[in-house]
Amino acid sequence: MILPLTIAVIPWGILAGSFALDAGLSPLESQAMSAIVFAGAAQLVAVGMIKSGIGLTSILITTLLITSRHFLYGMAMREQISPMPLKWRLTLGFLLTDELFAIANQGKQHKLDPWFAFGGGFSFYVGWNIATAAGIIAGQSLPNLDSWGLDFAIAATFIAIVIPSVKKPSILLCVLVSLVSSLMCVLLDIQGGLLIAALLGMASGTLYAKLTGEKT
Amino acid sequence: MIWLTIISMAALVFASRYLFLEPKLPVRLSKNTLTFLSYSAPAVLTAIFAPIVFIQEGKLDLSLDNSYLICAIVATILAYTTRNVLLTTLVSMGLFFIIH
């Protein structure tokens, strides 16, 4: 599970590096984005906004929206991680990505081994940063890297994470509503479409579960 | 300006990841809020990947020429039948790089 997700991170990291460069960031800034922010989706969306000349406030609101799923991951892992010493909490907190959340919540083990979580999280971090560096280098010599379709890696990873999580009709409805509304927002050129689509999906799922008395 | 963006984004992302790992935080989320939040991962991830798959050059593309769509369908079938992340990501990405 750690290996495939590290592999899946690579094309996406290359894209993040070359895309940042393409948006006008310096190589150092492009690398720093991956090294300090370490959030694939947020980085790609923010870099796109920087390229379009959108202001910092809008970028941060969008970042908050994209990163808000980490509040949920934190809540879900609170029981396991909050009793750990500060250095583990800070380390695992920094490394808490979709991928780490996915590997830490596989199987039924109740006790999370911090070294296992660290091994996975750090592997994603290293893979992400090496791939970003490769993207920065390639982006300088291969200007049309964005036509290679590296962004499919994002779709493949998220499909691999989302599909197995659809265990109840309300989650299926949530996914379908989010899917259709995200497309509508992009096609109609609506700002903040990601936020709107995600909230609509979440509200639909919650409402459906409430109305049908679905077990949580 | 770029550095300010990077550092403020980093602070925001880290805060969102760390907040609920802090034992001193008195968590008092209602059951309804938690239920609502439990849909955040599938909703957000779907809203990120759907436009990549379905929209090409600013237009909805449901044709068989859309290699993103074909490979996403393959990934969906693999993820649903095998529930194996390795297989799903590798096979669909491999197929994509062949046909794209």
Short mmCIF file of C-alpha atoms in Angstrom, two decimals:
data_model
loop_
_atom_site.label_atom_id
_atom_site.label_comp_id
_atom_site.label_asym_id
_atom_site.label_seq_id
_atom_site.Cartn_x
_atom_site.Cartn_y
_atom_site.Cartn_z
CA MET A 1 0.00 0.00 0.00
CA ILE A 2 2.90 2.39 0.73
CA LEU A 3 4.74 1.52 -2.49
CA PRO A 4 1.81 1.97 -4.91
CA LEU A 5 0.86 5.27 -3.35
CA THR A 6 4.46 6.50 -3.51
CA ILE A 7 4.52 5.55 -7.20
CA ALA A 8 1.22 7.32 -7.78
CA VAL A 9 2.65 10.46 -6.17
CA ILE A 10 5.51 10.70 -8.71
CA PRO A 11 3.70 11.89 -11.88
CA TRP A 12 1.72 14.25 -9.75
CA GLY A 13 4.91 15.67 -8.16
CA ILE A 14 6.47 16.14 -11.58
CA LEU A 15 3.36 18.04 -12.61
CA ALA A 16 3.50 20.21 -9.44
CA GLY A 17 7.13 21.12 -10.11
CA SER A 18 6.75 21.92 -13.80
CA PHE A 19 3.41 23.66 -13.30
CA ALA A 20 4.84 25.92 -10.56
CA LEU A 21 7.69 26.88 -12.85
CA ASP A 22 5.23 27.50 -15.69
CA ALA A 23 3.20 29.81 -13.40
CA GLY A 24 6.27 31.99 -12.90
CA LEU A 25 7.68 30.66 -9.63
CA SER A 26 11.45 30.36 -9.40
CA PRO A 27 12.92 26.83 -9.13
CA LEU A 28 13.62 27.45 -5.42
CA GLU A 29 10.06 28.67 -4.80
CA SER A 30 8.65 25.72 -6.74
CA GLN A 31 10.65 23.27 -4.63
CA ALA A 32 9.83 25.12 -1.38
CA MET A 33 6.14 24.78 -2.17
CA SER A 34 6.47 20.98 -2.10
CA ALA A 35 8.94 20.93 0.81
CA ILE A 36 7.01 23.32 3.11
CA VAL A 37 3.35 23.13 2.06
CA PHE A 38 3.41 19.43 1.07
CA ALA A 39 -0.20 19.29 -0.13
CA GLY A 40 -0.67 18.13 -3.72
CA ALA A 41 -4.18 19.31 -4.51
CA ALA A 42 -3.80 22.62 -2.66
CA GLN A 43 -0.46 23.31 -4.39
CA LEU A 44 -1.77 22.63 -7.89
CA VAL A 45 -4.89 24.72 -7.41
CA ALA A 46 -2.97 27.57 -5.73
CA VAL A 47 -0.33 27.62 -8.46
CA GLY A 48 -3.11 27.81 -11.06
CA MET A 49 -4.55 30.78 -9.18
CA ILE A 50 -1.13 32.48 -8.93
CA LYS A 51 -0.79 32.05 -12.69
CA SER A 52 -4.19 33.70 -13.25
CA GLY A 53 -3.14 36.59 -11.00
CA ILE A 54 -5.71 35.87 -8.30
CA GLY A 55 -5.06 37.53 -4.92
CA LEU A 56 -3.70 36.00 -1.73
CA THR A 57 -7.01 36.12 0.16
CA SER A 58 -8.80 34.07 -2.50
CA ILE A 59 -5.88 31.65 -2.64
CA LEU A 60 -5.99 31.14 1.12
CA ILE A 61 -9.76 30.69 1.21
CA THR A 62 -9.49 28.08 -1.54
CA THR A 63 -6.58 26.43 0.30
CA LEU A 64 -8.66 26.29 3.46
CA LEU A 65 -11.46 24.66 1.52
CA ILE A 66 -9.21 22.05 -0.09
CA THR A 67 -7.35 21.37 3.12
CA SER A 68 -10.48 21.21 5.26
CA ARG A 69 -10.71 17.45 4.74
CA HIS A 70 -7.62 17.24 6.97
CA PHE A 71 -9.76 18.42 9.89
CA LEU A 72 -11.70 15.21 9.43
CA TYR A 73 -8.56 13.09 9.14
CA GLY A 74 -7.26 14.73 12.33
CA MET A 75 -10.52 13.98 14.11
CA ALA A 76 -10.50 10.39 12.92
CA MET A 77 -6.91 9.88 14.11
CA ARG A 78 -7.24 11.95 17.27
CA GLU A 79 -7.67 8.94 19.55
CA GLN A 80 -4.50 7.30 18.25
CA ILE A 81 -2.20 10.29 17.80
CA SER A 82 -3.18 12.83 20.48
CA PRO A 83 -1.75 10.70 23.38
CA MET A 84 1.62 10.53 21.60
CA PRO A 85 4.51 12.87 22.57
CA LEU A 86 4.65 16.31 20.95
CA LYS A 87 7.40 15.37 18.46
CA TRP A 88 5.26 12.53 17.07
CA ARG A 89 2.15 14.71 16.93
CA LEU A 90 3.99 17.44 15.03
CA THR A 91 5.72 14.98 12.70
CA LEU A 92 2.65 12.91 11.89
CA GLY A 93 0.55 16.10 11.70
CA PHE A 94 2.89 17.53 9.08
CA LEU A 95 2.86 14.26 7.13
CA LEU A 96 -0.93 13.73 7.36
CA THR A 97 -1.92 13.45 3.70
CA ASP A 98 -4.69 11.57 1.92
CA GLU A 99 -2.19 8.78 1.31
CA LEU A 100 -1.07 8.56 4.95
CA PHE A 101 -4.68 8.60 6.11
CA ALA A 102 -5.45 5.79 3.69
CA ILE A 103 -2.58 3.53 4.86
CA ALA A 104 -3.11 4.28 8.57
CA ASN A 105 -6.76 3.30 8.35
CA GLN A 106 -6.30 0.02 6.50
CA GLY A 107 -7.31 -3.13 8.31
CA LYS A 108 -8.61 -3.28 11.84
CA GLN A 109 -5.55 -2.51 13.98
CA HIS A 110 -6.56 -0.11 16.75
CA LYS A 111 -3.06 0.84 17.78
CA LEU A 112 -1.20 2.94 15.26
CA ASP A 113 2.52 2.26 15.17
CA PRO A 114 4.07 5.76 14.89
CA TRP A 115 7.10 4.36 13.07
CA PHE A 116 4.88 2.64 10.48
CA ALA A 117 2.94 5.87 9.94
CA PHE A 118 6.18 7.83 9.77
CA GLY A 119 7.68 5.36 7.28
CA GLY A 120 4.68 5.75 4.99
CA GLY A 121 4.33 9.50 5.42
CA PHE A 122 8.04 10.14 4.97
CA SER A 123 8.15 7.91 1.90
CA PHE A 124 5.39 10.05 0.32
CA TYR A 125 7.25 13.22 1.35
CA VAL A 126 10.54 12.10 -0.21
CA GLY A 127 8.80 10.80 -3.36
CA TRP A 128 6.84 14.03 -3.70
CA ASN A 129 9.92 16.24 -3.36
CA ILE A 130 12.15 14.21 -5.67
CA ALA A 131 9.34 14.20 -8.24
CA THR A 132 8.90 17.96 -7.85
CA ALA A 133 12.64 18.47 -8.44
CA ALA A 134 12.39 16.25 -11.52
CA GLY A 135 9.41 18.33 -12.70
CA ILE A 136 11.35 21.57 -12.21
CA ILE A 137 14.31 20.22 -14.19
CA ALA A 138 12.10 18.70 -16.90
CA GLY A 139 9.90 21.80 -17.03
CA GLN A 140 12.92 23.88 -17.98
CA SER A 141 13.79 21.63 -20.90
CA LEU A 142 10.37 20.22 -21.90
CA PRO A 143 7.98 23.17 -22.14
CA ASN A 144 4.93 21.09 -23.13
CA LEU A 145 5.10 18.73 -20.15
CA ASP A 146 1.49 19.63 -19.26
CA SER A 147 0.29 17.90 -22.45
CA TRP A 148 1.58 14.52 -21.19
CA GLY A 149 -1.48 14.07 -19.03
CA LEU A 150 0.39 13.66 -15.76
CA ASP A 151 -2.69 14.97 -14.02
CA PHE A 152 -4.33 11.61 -14.65
CA ALA A 153 -2.26 10.33 -11.69
CA ILE A 154 -4.37 12.58 -9.44
CA ALA A 155 -7.57 11.13 -10.83
CA ALA A 156 -6.28 7.53 -10.55
CA THR A 157 -5.20 8.00 -6.92
CA PHE A 158 -8.40 9.69 -5.84
CA ILE A 159 -10.58 7.14 -7.65
CA ALA A 160 -8.62 4.37 -5.90
CA ILE A 161 -9.29 6.05 -2.54
CA VAL A 162 -12.90 7.21 -3.12
CA ILE A 163 -14.48 4.13 -4.75
CA PRO A 164 -13.76 1.66 -1.90
CA SER A 165 -15.10 4.26 0.58
CA VAL A 166 -18.56 4.19 -1.06
CA LYS A 167 -20.11 1.77 1.43
CA LYS A 168 -23.53 3.37 1.90
CA PRO A 169 -26.14 4.88 -0.46
CA SER A 170 -25.63 8.29 1.20
CA ILE A 171 -21.92 8.26 0.28
CA LEU A 172 -22.80 7.30 -3.30
CA LEU A 173 -25.22 10.24 -3.45
CA CYS A 174 -22.56 12.53 -1.93
CA VAL A 175 -20.03 11.47 -4.59
CA LEU A 176 -22.52 11.84 -7.46
CA VAL A 177 -23.72 15.27 -6.35
CA SER A 178 -20.15 16.45 -5.82
CA LEU A 179 -19.15 15.08 -9.22
CA VAL A 180 -21.99 16.68 -11.18
CA SER A 181 -21.80 20.01 -9.36
CA SER A 182 -18.02 20.26 -9.71
CA LEU A 183 -18.44 19.82 -13.47
CA MET A 184 -21.26 22.39 -13.58
CA CYS A 185 -19.10 24.89 -11.69
CA VAL A 186 -16.15 24.46 -14.04
CA LEU A 187 -18.34 24.62 -17.17
CA LEU A 188 -20.15 27.72 -15.91
CA ASP A 189 -16.83 29.24 -14.79
CA ILE A 190 -18.00 29.67 -11.20
CA GLN A 191 -15.31 30.76 -8.73
CA GLY A 192 -14.94 28.54 -5.68
CA GLY A 193 -16.55 25.64 -7.54
CA LEU A 194 -14.61 23.09 -5.52
CA LEU A 195 -16.01 24.44 -2.24
CA ILE A 196 -19.55 24.66 -3.61
CA ALA A 197 -19.41 21.13 -5.07
CA ALA A 198 -17.91 19.56 -1.95
CA LEU A 199 -20.40 21.25 0.39
CA LEU A 200 -23.34 20.27 -1.84
CA GLY A 201 -22.11 16.68 -1.87
CA MET A 202 -21.61 16.61 1.91
CA ALA A 203 -25.02 18.21 2.53
CA SER A 204 -26.75 15.73 0.18
CA GLY A 205 -25.12 12.76 1.87
CA THR A 206 -25.96 14.04 5.36
CA LEU A 207 -29.54 14.85 4.41
CA TYR A 208 -30.10 11.51 2.70
CA ALA A 209 -28.73 9.63 5.72
CA LYS A 210 -30.99 11.65 8.03
CA LEU A 211 -34.16 11.27 5.95
CA THR A 212 -33.74 7.54 5.36
CA GLY A 213 -32.52 6.80 8.89
CA GLU A 214 -29.40 5.18 7.42
CA LYS A 215 -27.07 3.66 10.01
CA THR A 216 -23.89 5.70 10.53
CA MET B 1 4.57 37.77 -2.57
CA ILE B 2 5.19 34.17 -3.65
CA TRP B 3 7.04 33.45 -0.41
CA LEU B 4 4.23 35.00 1.64
CA THR B 5 1.77 32.77 -0.27
CA ILE B 6 3.90 29.66 0.32
CA ILE B 7 4.38 30.33 4.04
CA SER B 8 0.77 31.26 4.75
CA MET B 9 -0.45 28.23 2.79
CA ALA B 10 1.96 26.01 4.73
CA ALA B 11 0.69 27.43 8.05
CA LEU B 12 -2.92 26.88 7.02
CA VAL B 13 -2.36 23.33 5.77
CA PHE B 14 -0.35 22.35 8.86
CA ALA B 15 -2.95 23.90 11.20
CA SER B 16 -5.72 21.90 9.52
CA ARG B 17 -3.72 18.68 9.87
CA TYR B 18 -2.55 19.26 13.43
CA LEU B 19 -5.58 20.90 15.08
CA PHE B 20 -7.41 17.76 16.15
CA LEU B 21 -4.22 15.92 17.06
CA GLU B 22 -3.68 18.44 19.90
CA PRO B 23 -4.80 16.81 23.16
CA LYS B 24 -5.47 20.19 24.83
CA LEU B 25 -8.10 21.07 22.24
CA PRO B 26 -11.50 20.65 23.87
CA VAL B 27 -13.40 19.01 21.03
CA ARG B 28 -17.08 19.64 21.19
CA LEU B 29 -18.46 18.84 17.78
CA SER B 30 -22.09 17.93 17.59
CA LYS B 31 -23.09 14.58 16.18
CA ASN B 32 -24.57 16.33 13.16
CA THR B 33 -21.33 18.17 12.46
CA LEU B 34 -19.37 14.93 12.65
CA THR B 35 -21.82 13.22 10.30
CA PHE B 36 -21.51 16.14 7.87
CA LEU B 37 -17.70 16.03 8.12
CA SER B 38 -17.63 12.30 7.53
CA TYR B 39 -18.58 13.03 3.91
CA SER B 40 -15.75 15.53 3.37
CA ALA B 41 -13.13 13.12 2.01
CA PRO B 42 -15.23 11.57 -0.79
CA ALA B 43 -16.86 14.93 -1.59
CA VAL B 44 -13.62 16.93 -1.81
CA LEU B 45 -11.61 14.25 -3.61
CA THR B 46 -14.41 13.74 -6.15
CA ALA B 47 -14.71 17.49 -6.75
CA ILE B 48 -10.97 17.56 -7.48
CA PHE B 49 -10.78 14.56 -9.84
CA ALA B 50 -14.10 14.93 -11.72
CA PRO B 51 -13.11 18.00 -13.78
CA ILE B 52 -9.76 16.36 -14.69
CA VAL B 53 -11.61 13.32 -16.04
CA PHE B 54 -14.69 14.82 -17.69
CA ILE B 55 -13.59 18.24 -18.93
CA GLN B 56 -11.08 18.60 -21.73
CA GLU B 57 -10.15 22.02 -23.08
CA GLY B 58 -12.98 23.69 -21.23
CA LYS B 59 -15.69 21.39 -22.61
CA LEU B 60 -17.53 18.36 -21.27
CA ASP B 61 -16.04 15.37 -23.11
CA LEU B 62 -18.02 12.12 -22.81
CA SER B 63 -16.60 10.60 -26.00
CA LEU B 64 -14.46 7.48 -26.32
CA ASP B 65 -11.62 9.72 -27.53
CA ASN B 66 -11.26 11.04 -24.00
CA SER B 67 -8.48 8.84 -22.63
CA TYR B 68 -8.93 10.35 -19.15
CA LEU B 69 -12.53 9.12 -19.12
CA ILE B 70 -11.72 5.64 -20.46
CA CYS B 71 -8.95 5.12 -17.92
CA ALA B 72 -11.06 6.57 -15.09
CA ILE B 73 -13.79 4.03 -15.93
CA VAL B 74 -11.18 1.25 -15.88
CA ALA B 75 -9.86 2.58 -12.54
CA THR B 76 -13.39 2.70 -11.12
CA ILE B 77 -14.11 -0.90 -12.15
CA LEU B 78 -10.75 -2.08 -10.75
CA ALA B 79 -11.21 -0.16 -7.49
CA TYR B 80 -14.74 -1.51 -7.10
CA THR B 81 -13.97 -5.14 -7.87
CA THR B 82 -10.50 -5.53 -6.33
CA ARG B 83 -10.41 -2.73 -3.69
CA ASN B 84 -6.69 -2.89 -4.35
CA VAL B 85 -5.04 0.53 -4.52
CA LEU B 86 -1.79 -0.75 -6.06
CA LEU B 87 -3.53 -2.57 -8.88
CA THR B 88 -5.98 0.28 -9.50
CA THR B 89 -3.40 3.06 -9.70
CA LEU B 90 -0.73 1.12 -11.59
CA VAL B 91 -2.99 -0.49 -14.19
CA SER B 92 -5.03 2.63 -14.90
CA MET B 93 -1.94 4.88 -15.03
CA GLY B 94 -0.12 2.37 -17.20
CA LEU B 95 -3.08 2.14 -19.57
CA PHE B 96 -3.31 5.93 -19.63
CA PHE B 97 0.32 6.47 -20.59
CA ILE B 98 -0.08 3.87 -23.36
CA ILE B 99 -3.25 5.26 -24.96
CA HIS B 100 -2.84 8.98 -24.25
#
